[in-house]
Amino acid sequence: PRNDQEGENENDGNQQVSETVLRNNSYTFTRAVVRQRSVGTSLSRKLKTSPTDDSLFAVQDDEHFSVLSKGRDYEPVFVTHRYTEEEKETLSSYESCDYLPSHSHVYRHWIKRQMISNIETDRWIMMGLIGFAVGLLGFILHQIIERISVLKWSTTKEYLDEGKVSVGWMFCSAYSMAFAVFAAAVIVLWKPSAGGSGLPEVTAFLNGTHVNNIFNLKTLVAKFISCTAAIGCGMPIGPEGPMIHMGAIMGAGLSQGTSDLFNFKLPFFERFRNPEDRRNFISAGVAAGVAAAFGAPVGGLLFCMEEVSSFWSNTLSWQIFFCCIIATSTSDLFNSSFQEFKSIGSFGAFQTSRYILFNVYDAVDINILMFIPSAILGVLGGLLGSAFTILYLKMTRLRKRCLASISSPRLVQFIRLAEPALVMIVMSSFSIFLPMAFKCINYTCMPSDSNTVSEFCVNDTTNKYDSQLREKEETFHTCDTGTNYMNGTTLFSNSTYNELALLLFSSKDEAMKNLYLRNSHRMFNYGPLFVSLIIYFFMVIWAAGTSVAAGILVPMLVIGALYGRILGLVIVDMFGVHLDESYWSWMDPGAFALIGSASFFAGVARLAPAITSIMMELTNDLKVLLPVMTAVVVAKWVGDYFTHPFFHALLELQCIPFLNQQPNVRIDKKNVQLELFSAADIMAFPVVTVNLVEHVPTLAQKLLDNTHNGFPVLRELPDGNCVFHGLITRSELMVMLENKDIFKPGPFTPLDDRSLDIAPIGYDCMVRGPQEKEEIHEMFLEQFVDRDSPFWNHYVDMTPYFNISAMSISCNFSLHRAYTLISALGLRHLTVVDDSNQVQGMITRKDLMGFHMVDTLGSIMETRSY
Ligand code: ATP
């Protein structure tokens, strides 16, 4: 019959397309798309062999087969990466994790036990605890970074002031290199899972993908050390991404009360040992990480909701809000006891200059005209943000390819250690030698009256450089870097400052504070701003991809502030000289620097409420709220036109599966309407199933033969047909096989619900994660498939352990809605059944990945008219 049907579909023409629906005993769906005549005529022969033709896939067993064309080369979205076969394999190697616990009898028993305690109160307490721990960690991180950084800049400055430029450069480079290599060594030689920002991995986990080792205690320690060393020594990276990851680890660790490293499992925390609570605490840790790093509790909450977490509820909002308050107040409280480096502050007195990261003095009133440059900044943010994302991806892929082409692992390690050191040599050279080209400027050129700014500075150009310093150019660093100004104590204690040194010869935080200064219109001129912009833009791209724990949030703010200030300066130059003061006071480059920061942040990350809130909390300047919002929205529109958000691009780069909330499948630059397709179009079949009472060796053999992690459980009806009854995961089956006392000689009928004894297995079933050591797994299973094994005639009853609320849909169910079901409910497996409830296929998150749908739906579209 197969050959007959294939014959019926043969057409003339170069390209032959046939579609066949076959029905046999238990499986109904087979689709064949054949694109070449030669392939069509040899179809049946090929089906019996392993297909070699690149345009044909065949899956065959005794009863059924499927043939799918890989289709032609579909063009997905502009600049979206086309996965290579190798990358597709990496994507498939990730396992998913369940969002909801399996609704089994074991779980119901567990729920009953939890009702004894007041679990809701416990959750609030745990949220507070996580907030406190993350806040404390943020404080320690901040203090250590500051100390490493201050020591570097102050010692270098001393050498430069003495005129020992080369000694200063050597000290600065050696000091930075030592820390940079140390930061990389922790990652390369000890804990690779702590590299990067960790944000993509945490986002993927909260979306439902299991990523190995990301929540280990060792990862936390490695991340902390690497991040403090790298940022302290002045790499152009920021601590916020790593803080998010560290917060997530704390959320996971504190709430579960277990440690493999120290081998303990505290009984109190049993109530939180289920996938849902664990994810919620991890989300809280993420939000607390942002809150503690930026001192932005609302920003932390919104960032977690918008970017990181895929599942959200009102209760969770409240609990995370509480966690963020605790995190921010803890870090502010401890920071309050350190007024300045080496001096003691007053514990408990929250001073604005300590808890607002970039405190803005003399905020300017906005004007309706300000929305025009804000929108322009938005456009620039979108364009530069997209360029940043694309260049970062290209650079990282290039680095990956180069490292992969080196055969010696030692050499690879050496390169990965040497790269951050090289970054630091370049950075140190820039920060010491470049300012020499931009000589010191007399502070009197920096007026506090915006009305007179342009005139004043223009007139003052001749006196711009301090004559004494001009004589001894190499001592330019003796001029005040302007930091005193920020503390509001003195308006430049010395008479001069160097523009470029203010931007490069200091920590990024100091540079930001200077860029945001109000009423300082000509504090920076075009040259230093452009030079710093180019340096930061490219150095951040380079440094963030090296093997250290690095984030890019603060560097993004610096880049945005630089071009924001440039635009501000252009506006001042064009209109700022002869205009009325109060009406035109909005023309302040410092205000545009802030809007520019927000626009670049939005152009890269595409988050609207989170960025707006973070910017307000960071700077204390509510007056520019509306222009900031305008710039953010415009940057998002423009950025979305060119490429997808940076953090999603990172997921793509690392080949980690991620399911967007809304499907976005584009073929030939057109959106594909998934409502026009059905579940059967995308499902995998035939499905490996298990019986309610399963023969132990058969079960072990199924686990050995397949890598699937979910198996529909079948119940036999009196008429002999087996119908869908629920679903059981591989880890649950493994726990059952490990507890051999639940095996019974059989066959026997399934247990009645009421007589269940779940004691032998306890709650292991619920909390067991994916199997990490494949070989141990196989050796363990092989003992059951041996004919001489004592369990050869034994059976196991799934009744207490399988998920009785597993979802199933019919073959005709809309693909769009199936997607929404899976992404909204965090489903891991969705079984497809026919009208008589017999299992027909399986859909998992991987079947819904964009590249997979483009391949499969693309070939279907060739055969149907849409
Ligand atoms: P997870 O990734 O959630 O751990 P899994 O390993 O069970 O799930 P995937 O790796 O996501 O499954 O799926 C790989 C392919 O196998 C998908 O096309 C999926 O539909 C299919 N598949 C999953 N489970 C089964 C099963 N029991 N029988 C047949 N095919 C399955």
PDB file of N, CA, C and O in Angstrom, residues 150 153 157 340 353 361 446 479-494 496-498 501-503 505-514 517 523-524:
ATOM      1  N   VAL A 150      40.622  51.706  43.629  1.00  0.00           N
ATOM      2  CA  VAL A 150      41.232  52.922  44.181  1.00  0.00           C
ATOM      3  C   VAL A 150      42.745  52.764  44.288  1.00  0.00           C
ATOM      4  O   VAL A 150      43.513  53.668  43.958  1.00  0.00           O
ATOM      5  N   TRP A 153      44.303  53.215  40.733  1.00  0.00           N
ATOM      6  CA  TRP A 153      44.344  54.575  40.173  1.00  0.00           C
ATOM      7  C   TRP A 153      45.184  55.518  41.026  1.00  0.00           C
ATOM      8  O   TRP A 153      45.912  56.351  40.512  1.00  0.00           O
ATOM      9  N   LYS A 157      48.509  57.303  39.709  1.00  0.00           N
ATOM     10  CA  LYS A 157      48.495  58.770  39.663  1.00  0.00           C
ATOM     11  C   LYS A 157      49.722  59.341  40.385  1.00  0.00           C
ATOM     12  O   LYS A 157      50.325  60.309  39.925  1.00  0.00           O
ATOM     13  N   GLU A 340      33.964  57.077  52.669  1.00  0.00           N
ATOM     14  CA  GLU A 340      34.888  57.150  51.549  1.00  0.00           C
ATOM     15  C   GLU A 340      35.882  56.036  51.759  1.00  0.00           C
ATOM     16  O   GLU A 340      35.925  55.427  52.821  1.00  0.00           O
ATOM     17  N   SER A 353      24.543  60.556  48.446  1.00  0.00           N
ATOM     18  CA  SER A 353      25.748  60.340  47.648  1.00  0.00           C
ATOM     19  C   SER A 353      26.249  58.909  47.761  1.00  0.00           C
ATOM     20  O   SER A 353      26.996  58.431  46.933  1.00  0.00           O
ATOM     21  N   TYR A 361      22.939  66.491  40.664  1.00  0.00           N
ATOM     22  CA  TYR A 361      22.650  67.767  41.328  1.00  0.00           C
ATOM     23  C   TYR A 361      22.045  68.709  40.300  1.00  0.00           C
ATOM     24  O   TYR A 361      22.280  68.571  39.115  1.00  0.00           O
ATOM     25  N   MET A 446      34.776  76.028  33.131  1.00  0.00           N
ATOM     26  CA  MET A 446      33.584  75.230  33.398  1.00  0.00           C
ATOM     27  C   MET A 446      32.615  76.033  34.245  1.00  0.00           C
ATOM     28  O   MET A 446      32.658  75.999  35.469  1.00  0.00           O
ATOM     29  N   CYS A 479      46.610  67.591  37.226  1.00  0.00           N
ATOM     30  CA  CYS A 479      45.383  68.381  37.262  1.00  0.00           C
ATOM     31  C   CYS A 479      44.267  67.541  37.878  1.00  0.00           C
ATOM     32  O   CYS A 479      44.228  66.341  37.750  1.00  0.00           O
ATOM     33  N   ASP A 480      43.396  68.226  38.552  1.00  0.00           N
ATOM     34  CA  ASP A 480      42.351  67.535  39.296  1.00  0.00           C
ATOM     35  C   ASP A 480      41.442  66.770  38.348  1.00  0.00           C
ATOM     36  O   ASP A 480      41.041  67.283  37.311  1.00  0.00           O
ATOM     37  N   THR A 481      41.131  65.558  38.715  1.00  0.00           N
ATOM     38  CA  THR A 481      40.263  64.780  37.827  1.00  0.00           C
ATOM     39  C   THR A 481      38.791  65.138  38.002  1.00  0.00           C
ATOM     40  O   THR A 481      37.929  64.535  37.382  1.00  0.00           O
ATOM     41  N   GLY A 482      38.556  66.093  38.875  1.00  0.00           N
ATOM     42  CA  GLY A 482      37.176  66.570  38.961  1.00  0.00           C
ATOM     43  C   GLY A 482      36.295  65.778  39.901  1.00  0.00           C
ATOM     44  O   GLY A 482      35.135  66.088  40.068  1.00  0.00           O
ATOM     45  N   THR A 483      36.827  64.746  40.504  1.00  0.00           N
ATOM     46  CA  THR A 483      35.963  63.899  41.331  1.00  0.00           C
ATOM     47  C   THR A 483      35.470  64.638  42.564  1.00  0.00           C
ATOM     48  O   THR A 483      34.393  64.366  43.043  1.00  0.00           O
ATOM     49  N   ASN A 484      36.257  65.562  43.072  1.00  0.00           N
ATOM     50  CA  ASN A 484      35.812  66.311  44.238  1.00  0.00           C
ATOM     51  C   ASN A 484      34.520  67.055  43.974  1.00  0.00           C
ATOM     52  O   ASN A 484      33.704  67.232  44.845  1.00  0.00           O
ATOM     53  N   TYR A 485      34.407  67.441  42.756  1.00  0.00           N
ATOM     54  CA  TYR A 485      33.227  68.205  42.384  1.00  0.00           C
ATOM     55  C   TYR A 485      31.962  67.393  42.665  1.00  0.00           C
ATOM     56  O   TYR A 485      30.961  67.901  43.135  1.00  0.00           O
ATOM     57  N   MET A 486      32.077  66.105  42.398  1.00  0.00           N
ATOM     58  CA  MET A 486      30.914  65.246  42.559  1.00  0.00           C
ATOM     59  C   MET A 486      30.424  65.200  43.994  1.00  0.00           C
ATOM     60  O   MET A 486      29.257  65.073  44.259  1.00  0.00           O
ATOM     61  N   ASN A 487      31.336  65.278  44.918  1.00  0.00           N
ATOM     62  CA  ASN A 487      30.910  65.197  46.305  1.00  0.00           C
ATOM     63  C   ASN A 487      30.375  66.526  46.819  1.00  0.00           C
ATOM     64  O   ASN A 487      29.975  66.663  47.955  1.00  0.00           O
ATOM     65  N   GLY A 488      30.436  67.489  45.962  1.00  0.00           N
ATOM     66  CA  GLY A 488      29.833  68.762  46.304  1.00  0.00           C
ATOM     67  C   GLY A 488      30.653  69.571  47.295  1.00  0.00           C
ATOM     68  O   GLY A 488      30.199  70.586  47.792  1.00  0.00           O
ATOM     69  N   THR A 489      31.840  69.102  47.620  1.00  0.00           N
ATOM     70  CA  THR A 489      32.629  69.821  48.614  1.00  0.00           C
ATOM     71  C   THR A 489      33.318  71.025  47.995  1.00  0.00           C
ATOM     72  O   THR A 489      33.067  72.159  48.359  1.00  0.00           O
ATOM     73  N   THR A 490      34.128  70.761  47.009  1.00  0.00           N
ATOM     74  CA  THR A 490      34.813  71.878  46.354  1.00  0.00           C
ATOM     75  C   THR A 490      34.554  71.824  44.859  1.00  0.00           C
ATOM     76  O   THR A 490      34.393  70.756  44.301  1.00  0.00           O
ATOM     77  N   LEU A 491      34.537  72.948  44.285  1.00  0.00           N
ATOM     78  CA  LEU A 491      34.371  72.999  42.839  1.00  0.00           C
ATOM     79  C   LEU A 491      35.768  73.057  42.238  1.00  0.00           C
ATOM     80  O   LEU A 491      36.277  74.119  41.926  1.00  0.00           O
ATOM     81  N   PHE A 492      36.387  71.940  42.163  1.00  0.00           N
ATOM     82  CA  PHE A 492      37.764  71.811  41.700  1.00  0.00           C
ATOM     83  C   PHE A 492      38.759  72.480  42.664  1.00  0.00           C
ATOM     84  O   PHE A 492      38.895  73.679  42.696  1.00  0.00           O
ATOM     85  N   SER A 493      39.418  71.648  43.415  1.00  0.00           N
ATOM     86  CA  SER A 493      40.374  72.201  44.372  1.00  0.00           C
ATOM     87  C   SER A 493      41.616  72.703  43.642  1.00  0.00           C
ATOM     88  O   SER A 493      42.216  73.684  44.021  1.00  0.00           O
ATOM     89  N   ASN A 494      41.983  72.011  42.577  1.00  0.00           N
ATOM     90  CA  ASN A 494      43.105  72.501  41.775  1.00  0.00           C
ATOM     91  C   ASN A 494      42.568  73.365  40.642  1.00  0.00           C
ATOM     92  O   ASN A 494      41.363  73.445  40.442  1.00  0.00           O
ATOM     93  N   THR A 496      43.097  72.999  37.343  1.00  0.00           N
ATOM     94  CA  THR A 496      42.918  72.412  36.008  1.00  0.00           C
ATOM     95  C   THR A 496      42.425  70.978  36.072  1.00  0.00           C
ATOM     96  O   THR A 496      42.496  70.328  37.102  1.00  0.00           O
ATOM     97  N   TYR A 497      41.937  70.518  34.962  1.00  0.00           N
ATOM     98  CA  TYR A 497      41.567  69.095  34.846  1.00  0.00           C
ATOM     99  C   TYR A 497      41.794  68.670  33.408  1.00  0.00           C
ATOM    100  O   TYR A 497      41.900  69.497  32.500  1.00  0.00           O
ATOM    101  N   ASN A 498      41.884  67.361  33.219  1.00  0.00           N
ATOM    102  CA  ASN A 498      42.096  66.830  31.878  1.00  0.00           C
ATOM    103  C   ASN A 498      40.833  66.076  31.467  1.00  0.00           C
ATOM    104  O   ASN A 498      40.395  65.158  32.153  1.00  0.00           O
ATOM    105  N   ALA A 501      41.249  62.311  30.812  1.00  0.00           N
ATOM    106  CA  ALA A 501      41.582  61.580  32.039  1.00  0.00           C
ATOM    107  C   ALA A 501      40.332  61.373  32.880  1.00  0.00           C
ATOM    108  O   ALA A 501      40.157  60.349  33.531  1.00  0.00           O
ATOM    109  N   LEU A 502      39.424  62.365  32.853  1.00  0.00           N
ATOM    110  CA  LEU A 502      38.176  62.221  33.607  1.00  0.00           C
ATOM    111  C   LEU A 502      37.371  61.033  33.111  1.00  0.00           C
ATOM    112  O   LEU A 502      36.634  60.405  33.863  1.00  0.00           O
ATOM    113  N   LEU A 503      37.505  60.740  31.828  1.00  0.00           N
ATOM    114  CA  LEU A 503      36.696  59.665  31.251  1.00  0.00           C
ATOM    115  C   LEU A 503      37.410  58.325  31.256  1.00  0.00           C
ATOM    116  O   LEU A 503      36.777  57.277  31.360  1.00  0.00           O
ATOM    117  N   PHE A 505      40.841  57.776  32.830  1.00  0.00           N
ATOM    118  CA  PHE A 505      41.769  57.520  33.927  1.00  0.00           C
ATOM    119  C   PHE A 505      41.012  57.500  35.260  1.00  0.00           C
ATOM    120  O   PHE A 505      41.302  58.241  36.177  1.00  0.00           O
ATOM    121  N   SER A 506      39.999  56.656  35.328  1.00  0.00           N
ATOM    122  CA  SER A 506      39.227  56.525  36.570  1.00  0.00           C
ATOM    123  C   SER A 506      38.297  55.338  36.375  1.00  0.00           C
ATOM    124  O   SER A 506      38.236  54.772  35.285  1.00  0.00           O
ATOM    125  N   SER A 507      37.600  54.979  37.421  1.00  0.00           N
ATOM    126  CA  SER A 507      36.659  53.864  37.260  1.00  0.00           C
ATOM    127  C   SER A 507      35.484  54.343  36.410  1.00  0.00           C
ATOM    128  O   SER A 507      35.251  55.540  36.260  1.00  0.00           O
ATOM    129  N   LYS A 508      34.735  53.372  35.885  1.00  0.00           N
ATOM    130  CA  LYS A 508      33.602  53.741  35.015  1.00  0.00           C
ATOM    131  C   LYS A 508      32.555  54.533  35.787  1.00  0.00           C
ATOM    132  O   LYS A 508      31.921  55.431  35.248  1.00  0.00           O
ATOM    133  N   ASP A 509      32.410  54.207  37.071  1.00  0.00           N
ATOM    134  CA  ASP A 509      31.424  54.927  37.877  1.00  0.00           C
ATOM    135  C   ASP A 509      31.766  56.409  37.959  1.00  0.00           C
ATOM    136  O   ASP A 509      30.895  57.275  37.843  1.00  0.00           O
ATOM    137  N   GLU A 510      33.073  56.684  38.139  1.00  0.00           N
ATOM    138  CA  GLU A 510      33.491  58.087  38.216  1.00  0.00           C
ATOM    139  C   GLU A 510      33.243  58.781  36.880  1.00  0.00           C
ATOM    140  O   GLU A 510      32.775  59.921  36.833  1.00  0.00           O
ATOM    141  N   ALA A 511      33.562  58.078  35.799  1.00  0.00           N
ATOM    142  CA  ALA A 511      33.342  58.661  34.468  1.00  0.00           C
ATOM    143  C   ALA A 511      31.868  59.008  34.283  1.00  0.00           C
ATOM    144  O   ALA A 511      31.515  60.080  33.792  1.00  0.00           O
ATOM    145  N   MET A 512      31.004  58.110  34.730  1.00  0.00           N
ATOM    146  CA  MET A 512      29.562  58.332  34.578  1.00  0.00           C
ATOM    147  C   MET A 512      29.118  59.549  35.368  1.00  0.00           C
ATOM    148  O   MET A 512      28.324  60.364  34.899  1.00  0.00           O
ATOM    149  N   LYS A 513      29.637  59.650  36.599  1.00  0.00           N
ATOM    150  CA  LYS A 513      29.228  60.783  37.436  1.00  0.00           C
ATOM    151  C   LYS A 513      29.599  62.089  36.751  1.00  0.00           C
ATOM    152  O   LYS A 513      28.836  63.055  36.755  1.00  0.00           O
ATOM    153  N   ASN A 514      30.772  62.116  36.149  1.00  0.00           N
ATOM    154  CA  ASN A 514      31.199  63.330  35.461  1.00  0.00           C
ATOM    155  C   ASN A 514      30.356  63.620  34.226  1.00  0.00           C
ATOM    156  O   ASN A 514      30.025  64.756  33.929  1.00  0.00           O
ATOM    157  N   LEU A 517      27.029  65.244  35.022  1.00  0.00           N
ATOM    158  CA  LEU A 517      27.045  66.552  35.691  1.00  0.00           C
ATOM    159  C   LEU A 517      26.201  67.581  34.948  1.00  0.00           C
ATOM    160  O   LEU A 517      26.295  67.700  33.728  1.00  0.00           O
ATOM    161  N   MET A 523      32.312  71.022  29.830  1.00  0.00           N
ATOM    162  CA  MET A 523      33.276  70.257  30.622  1.00  0.00           C
ATOM    163  C   MET A 523      34.013  69.254  29.728  1.00  0.00           C
ATOM    164  O   MET A 523      35.181  68.976  29.900  1.00  0.00           O
ATOM    165  N   PHE A 524      33.273  68.709  28.753  1.00  0.00           N
ATOM    166  CA  PHE A 524      33.907  67.799  27.786  1.00  0.00           C
ATOM    167  C   PHE A 524      33.673  68.346  26.389  1.00  0.00           C
ATOM    168  O   PHE A 524      32.548  68.717  26.060  1.00  0.00           O
TER     169      PHE A 524
END
